Amino acid sequence: MLSFTEENYLKALHNISEAEGVDLVGTNRLAAALQVKPATANDMLKKLKEKSYVAYEKYGKIKLTDAGAQYAVAIIRKHRLWETFLYQKLEFSWDEVHEVAEQLEHIQSEKLIDKLDKFLAYPAFDPHGDPIPNQKGAIKVRFKTTLLDVAAGASCRMVAVKDNSKLFLQYVANLGLGLNAIIKVVAKQDYDASTQIEVAGKQTSVSEKFASNIFVICNTCKVGQPCPGLRCQV
Amino acid sequence: MLSFTEENYLKALHNISEAEGVDLVGTNRLAAALQVKPATANDMLKKLKEKSYVAYEKYGKIKLTDAGAQYAVAIIRKHRLWETFLYQKLEFSWDEVHEVAEQLEHIQSEKLIDKLDKFLAYPAFDPHGDPIPNQKGAIKVRFKTTLLDVAAGASCRMVAVKDNSKLFLQYVANLGLGLNAIIKVVAKQDYDASTQIEVAGKQTSVSEKFASNIFVICNTCKVGQPCPGLRCQV
DNA sequence: TATCTATGTTTGACTACCCTAACAAATAAC
DNA sequence: GTTATTTGTTAGGGTAGTCAAACATAGATA
Ligand SMILES: [Mn+2]
Ligand SMILES: [Mn+2]
Ligand SMILES: [Mn+2]
Ligand SMILES: [Mn+2]
């Protein structure tokens, strides 16, 4: 049983690797993610190395061990199941769930989380479209690309968000967007890389930054299967 | 926002007062309840006094202030709501819920607990028959007495347990007993103060200790109202 | 009243987590 | 290949929560 804090370090390492697509993480990057100073992160890394949850050499990059990754995935499973519970059963909005799930993810009870999973009918994705690892830590991978990749004239289906910040999530919802929304790309502006979209009959323009944080599949694709033409651009 | 530990001290103080029917608690008693040493409890009491959650003089007895009692009741509300959730929605047995609720009761989110309350349809009692304080901290008081007070020949309805230990709860369930069970007192033995009872057609003998931990109302009483004859002994 | 015992308090020490400031290594720039 | 910058580590210190051991007080006993 790791402490609340130790668990957060493992989760942060996993999240950084995943979000940044890198295997190796630096002390400063980790410290920034956890909002602590590098010295603090360094202390904790020593302890986690001692316990065989991370591997690294002095002045070298950090990696989760298999045990560490497994532990991290278990926490992420809990986090996403709780988010799903809050959203589906307790009427929380998708920008409110994360904050509370940050606390709930540390509750220690195998039985609790497996019963919760059952109660929710074994959901595969959380309210942000992120996959929920199953009891064994397996994740349902699905093909997705960003709104940036969709060509003008084409339609697509929103399946997830990359940015989970409250500000972004509220912005998205205010635009009438949400998971499974059908988005038509009306035009793309070369000048500022903005995208003109149409959602439920209403048109808006979104920035490049915005579009890069919306995950979609093309309208004709099946969820979870790669696009027929390999890239989702029709 | 108090820490996890501070919250446990307030809750323990409240529970001791309630269970023991006393207003003033001693350092040793508190320490024992929290499974820490008196020195530790003493340190924490200083801090809680500083924060105005408890009141006492050096070498004197301890009491919760109004603020302290209010905080304690809020934690107890959370504890009992979570127990109810685990029992009613997640198929936990009544001897399993307490342990997990001990963790869940510290989650900080007003909204979470009020939504949970609504989700459960505002339950008045937890799986052990203990009253659940409402949003304002108000408790539904109800008349109850113990199985010891029921005269031979009389029947009664079980409404709560006093002892919440796993061992006792499992024992009770194994006897076919549970909330709302109808218990007929067949006979009382003067020799060892044991009670012969009949539940669902089956007879058993239970010890004085056992009977003193079963709360009942008489069979003809209405739940929540005092017994016509003032004492529940018909 | 004098003494004994139970109860409560203080002191000093330990671990976990965090910080600042100084330092060392690795990497980038020139 | 030397210097400058970024990155990571160490040393020393702070707070929260815990304990053992010594001490003080209050209450009970004689
Ligand atoms: Mn989240
Ligand atoms: Mn999420
Ligand atoms: Mn309980
Ligand atoms: Mn209970």
mmCIF file of C-alpha atoms in Angstrom, chain A residues 109-226:
data_model
loop_
_atom_site.group_PDB
_atom_site.id
_atom_site.type_symbol
_atom_site.label_atom_id
_atom_site.label_comp_id
_atom_site.label_asym_id
_atom_site.label_seq_id
_atom_site.Cartn_x
_atom_site.Cartn_y
_atom_site.Cartn_z
ATOM 1 C CA SER A 109 -10.730 -1.305 -1.800
ATOM 2 C CA GLU A 110 -10.550 -3.807 -4.609
ATOM 3 C CA LYS A 111 -14.105 -4.827 -3.982
ATOM 4 C CA LEU A 112 -15.374 -1.267 -4.091
ATOM 5 C CA ILE A 113 -13.944 -0.537 -7.489
ATOM 6 C CA ASP A 114 -14.995 -3.817 -9.038
ATOM 7 C CA LYS A 115 -18.532 -3.457 -7.717
ATOM 8 C CA LEU A 116 -18.621 0.112 -8.973
ATOM 9 C CA ASP A 117 -17.498 -1.111 -12.377
ATOM 10 C CA LYS A 118 -20.322 -3.637 -12.385
ATOM 11 C CA PHE A 119 -22.841 -1.049 -11.168
ATOM 12 C CA LEU A 120 -21.897 1.163 -14.113
ATOM 13 C CA ALA A 121 -22.216 -1.811 -16.482
ATOM 14 C CA TYR A 122 -18.489 -1.995 -17.263
ATOM 15 C CA PRO A 123 -18.066 1.286 -19.148
ATOM 16 C CA ALA A 124 -15.249 1.428 -21.687
ATOM 17 C CA PHE A 125 -14.818 5.210 -21.692
ATOM 18 C CA ASP A 126 -15.074 7.999 -19.146
ATOM 19 C CA PRO A 127 -16.990 11.301 -19.610
ATOM 20 C CA HIS A 128 -14.012 12.777 -21.473
ATOM 21 C CA GLY A 129 -13.738 9.875 -23.894
ATOM 22 C CA ASP A 130 -10.689 8.416 -22.162
ATOM 23 C CA PRO A 131 -10.532 4.620 -22.026
ATOM 24 C CA ILE A 132 -11.159 2.894 -18.704
ATOM 25 C CA PRO A 133 -8.725 0.047 -18.004
ATOM 26 C CA ASN A 134 -10.474 -3.174 -17.010
ATOM 27 C CA GLN A 135 -9.782 -5.267 -13.919
ATOM 28 C CA LYS A 136 -6.652 -6.624 -15.541
ATOM 29 C CA GLY A 137 -5.406 -3.223 -16.664
ATOM 30 C CA ALA A 138 -6.263 -3.771 -20.316
ATOM 31 C CA ILE A 139 -7.397 -0.768 -22.307
ATOM 32 C CA LYS A 140 -9.675 -0.642 -25.323
ATOM 33 C CA VAL A 141 -7.558 1.194 -27.874
ATOM 34 C CA ARG A 142 -9.408 3.018 -30.579
ATOM 35 C CA PHE A 143 -8.407 4.933 -33.608
ATOM 36 C CA LYS A 144 -8.754 8.674 -33.336
ATOM 37 C CA THR A 145 -7.307 11.826 -34.787
ATOM 38 C CA THR A 146 -7.791 15.511 -34.039
ATOM 39 C CA LEU A 147 -10.177 17.989 -35.543
ATOM 40 C CA LEU A 148 -7.126 19.586 -37.191
ATOM 41 C CA ASP A 149 -6.794 16.588 -39.487
ATOM 42 C CA VAL A 150 -10.283 16.770 -40.902
ATOM 43 C CA ALA A 151 -10.431 18.246 -44.403
ATOM 44 C CA ALA A 152 -12.804 21.059 -45.314
ATOM 45 C CA GLY A 153 -16.183 19.706 -46.413
ATOM 46 C CA ALA A 154 -15.887 16.517 -44.360
ATOM 47 C CA SER A 155 -17.887 15.574 -41.299
ATOM 48 C CA CYS A 156 -16.650 13.790 -38.188
ATOM 49 C CA ARG A 157 -17.739 12.507 -34.812
ATOM 50 C CA MET A 158 -16.211 13.807 -31.602
ATOM 51 C CA VAL A 159 -14.955 10.960 -29.406
ATOM 52 C CA ALA A 160 -12.709 12.528 -26.765
ATOM 53 C CA VAL A 161 -10.891 15.616 -25.537
ATOM 54 C CA LYS A 162 -7.155 15.935 -25.046
ATOM 55 C CA ASP A 163 -7.208 18.881 -22.664
ATOM 56 C CA ASN A 164 -9.113 18.069 -19.460
ATOM 57 C CA SER A 165 -9.017 21.543 -17.923
ATOM 58 C CA LYS A 166 -12.208 23.030 -16.567
ATOM 59 C CA LEU A 167 -11.813 26.092 -18.769
ATOM 60 C CA PHE A 168 -11.590 24.071 -21.949
ATOM 61 C CA LEU A 169 -14.368 21.661 -21.022
ATOM 62 C CA GLN A 170 -16.775 24.477 -20.226
ATOM 63 C CA TYR A 171 -15.872 26.233 -23.448
ATOM 64 C CA VAL A 172 -16.522 23.081 -25.443
ATOM 65 C CA ALA A 173 -19.889 22.508 -23.785
ATOM 66 C CA ASN A 174 -20.937 26.102 -24.366
ATOM 67 C CA LEU A 175 -20.358 25.606 -28.064
ATOM 68 C CA GLY A 176 -22.912 22.804 -28.032
ATOM 69 C CA LEU A 177 -20.138 20.282 -28.419
ATOM 70 C CA GLY A 178 -19.770 17.041 -26.522
ATOM 71 C CA LEU A 179 -18.948 13.383 -26.988
ATOM 72 C CA ASN A 180 -20.569 11.923 -30.105
ATOM 73 C CA ALA A 181 -21.390 15.338 -31.509
ATOM 74 C CA ILE A 182 -21.270 15.445 -35.292
ATOM 75 C CA ILE A 183 -18.992 18.210 -36.476
ATOM 76 C CA LYS A 184 -18.914 19.423 -40.043
ATOM 77 C CA VAL A 185 -15.772 21.229 -41.114
ATOM 78 C CA VAL A 186 -17.031 24.072 -43.259
ATOM 79 C CA ALA A 187 -13.726 25.720 -44.053
ATOM 80 C CA LYS A 188 -10.155 26.081 -42.864
ATOM 81 C CA GLN A 189 -8.420 29.468 -42.764
ATOM 82 C CA ASP A 190 -4.815 29.436 -43.866
ATOM 83 C CA TYR A 191 -4.197 32.856 -42.355
ATOM 84 C CA ASP A 192 -4.562 31.897 -38.652
ATOM 85 C CA ALA A 193 -5.062 28.143 -38.987
ATOM 86 C CA SER A 194 -8.561 28.471 -37.559
ATOM 87 C CA THR A 195 -11.361 26.078 -38.482
ATOM 88 C CA GLN A 196 -14.925 26.965 -39.374
ATOM 89 C CA ILE A 197 -17.235 24.260 -38.030
ATOM 90 C CA GLU A 198 -20.929 23.537 -37.956
ATOM 91 C CA VAL A 199 -22.557 21.774 -35.029
ATOM 92 C CA ALA A 200 -26.301 21.101 -34.863
ATOM 93 C CA GLY A 201 -26.940 23.701 -37.508
ATOM 94 C CA LYS A 202 -24.852 26.420 -35.847
ATOM 95 C CA GLN A 203 -21.563 27.674 -37.220
ATOM 96 C CA THR A 204 -18.538 28.787 -35.222
ATOM 97 C CA SER A 205 -14.866 29.365 -35.741
ATOM 98 C CA VAL A 206 -12.376 27.625 -33.495
ATOM 99 C CA SER A 207 -8.654 28.233 -33.068
ATOM 100 C CA GLU A 208 -5.884 25.832 -33.962
ATOM 101 C CA LYS A 209 -5.228 25.229 -30.278
ATOM 102 C CA PHE A 210 -8.876 24.395 -29.744
ATOM 103 C CA ALA A 211 -9.070 22.032 -32.704
ATOM 104 C CA SER A 212 -5.929 20.219 -31.624
ATOM 105 C CA ASN A 213 -7.622 19.270 -28.362
ATOM 106 C CA ILE A 214 -10.697 17.695 -29.911
ATOM 107 C CA PHE A 215 -10.372 14.023 -30.829
ATOM 108 C CA VAL A 216 -12.592 12.771 -33.639
ATOM 109 C CA ILE A 217 -13.156 9.880 -35.983
ATOM 110 C CA CYS A 218 -14.561 10.373 -39.426
ATOM 111 C CA ASN A 219 -18.263 10.143 -39.734
ATOM 112 C CA THR A 220 -18.291 6.868 -41.612
ATOM 113 C CA CYS A 221 -15.720 5.105 -39.445
ATOM 114 C CA LYS A 222 -16.758 2.565 -36.876
ATOM 115 C CA VAL A 223 -15.728 3.410 -33.330
ATOM 116 C CA GLY A 224 -12.616 1.506 -32.393
ATOM 117 C CA GLN A 225 -11.651 0.538 -35.908
ATOM 118 C CA PRO A 226 -9.085 2.222 -38.107
#
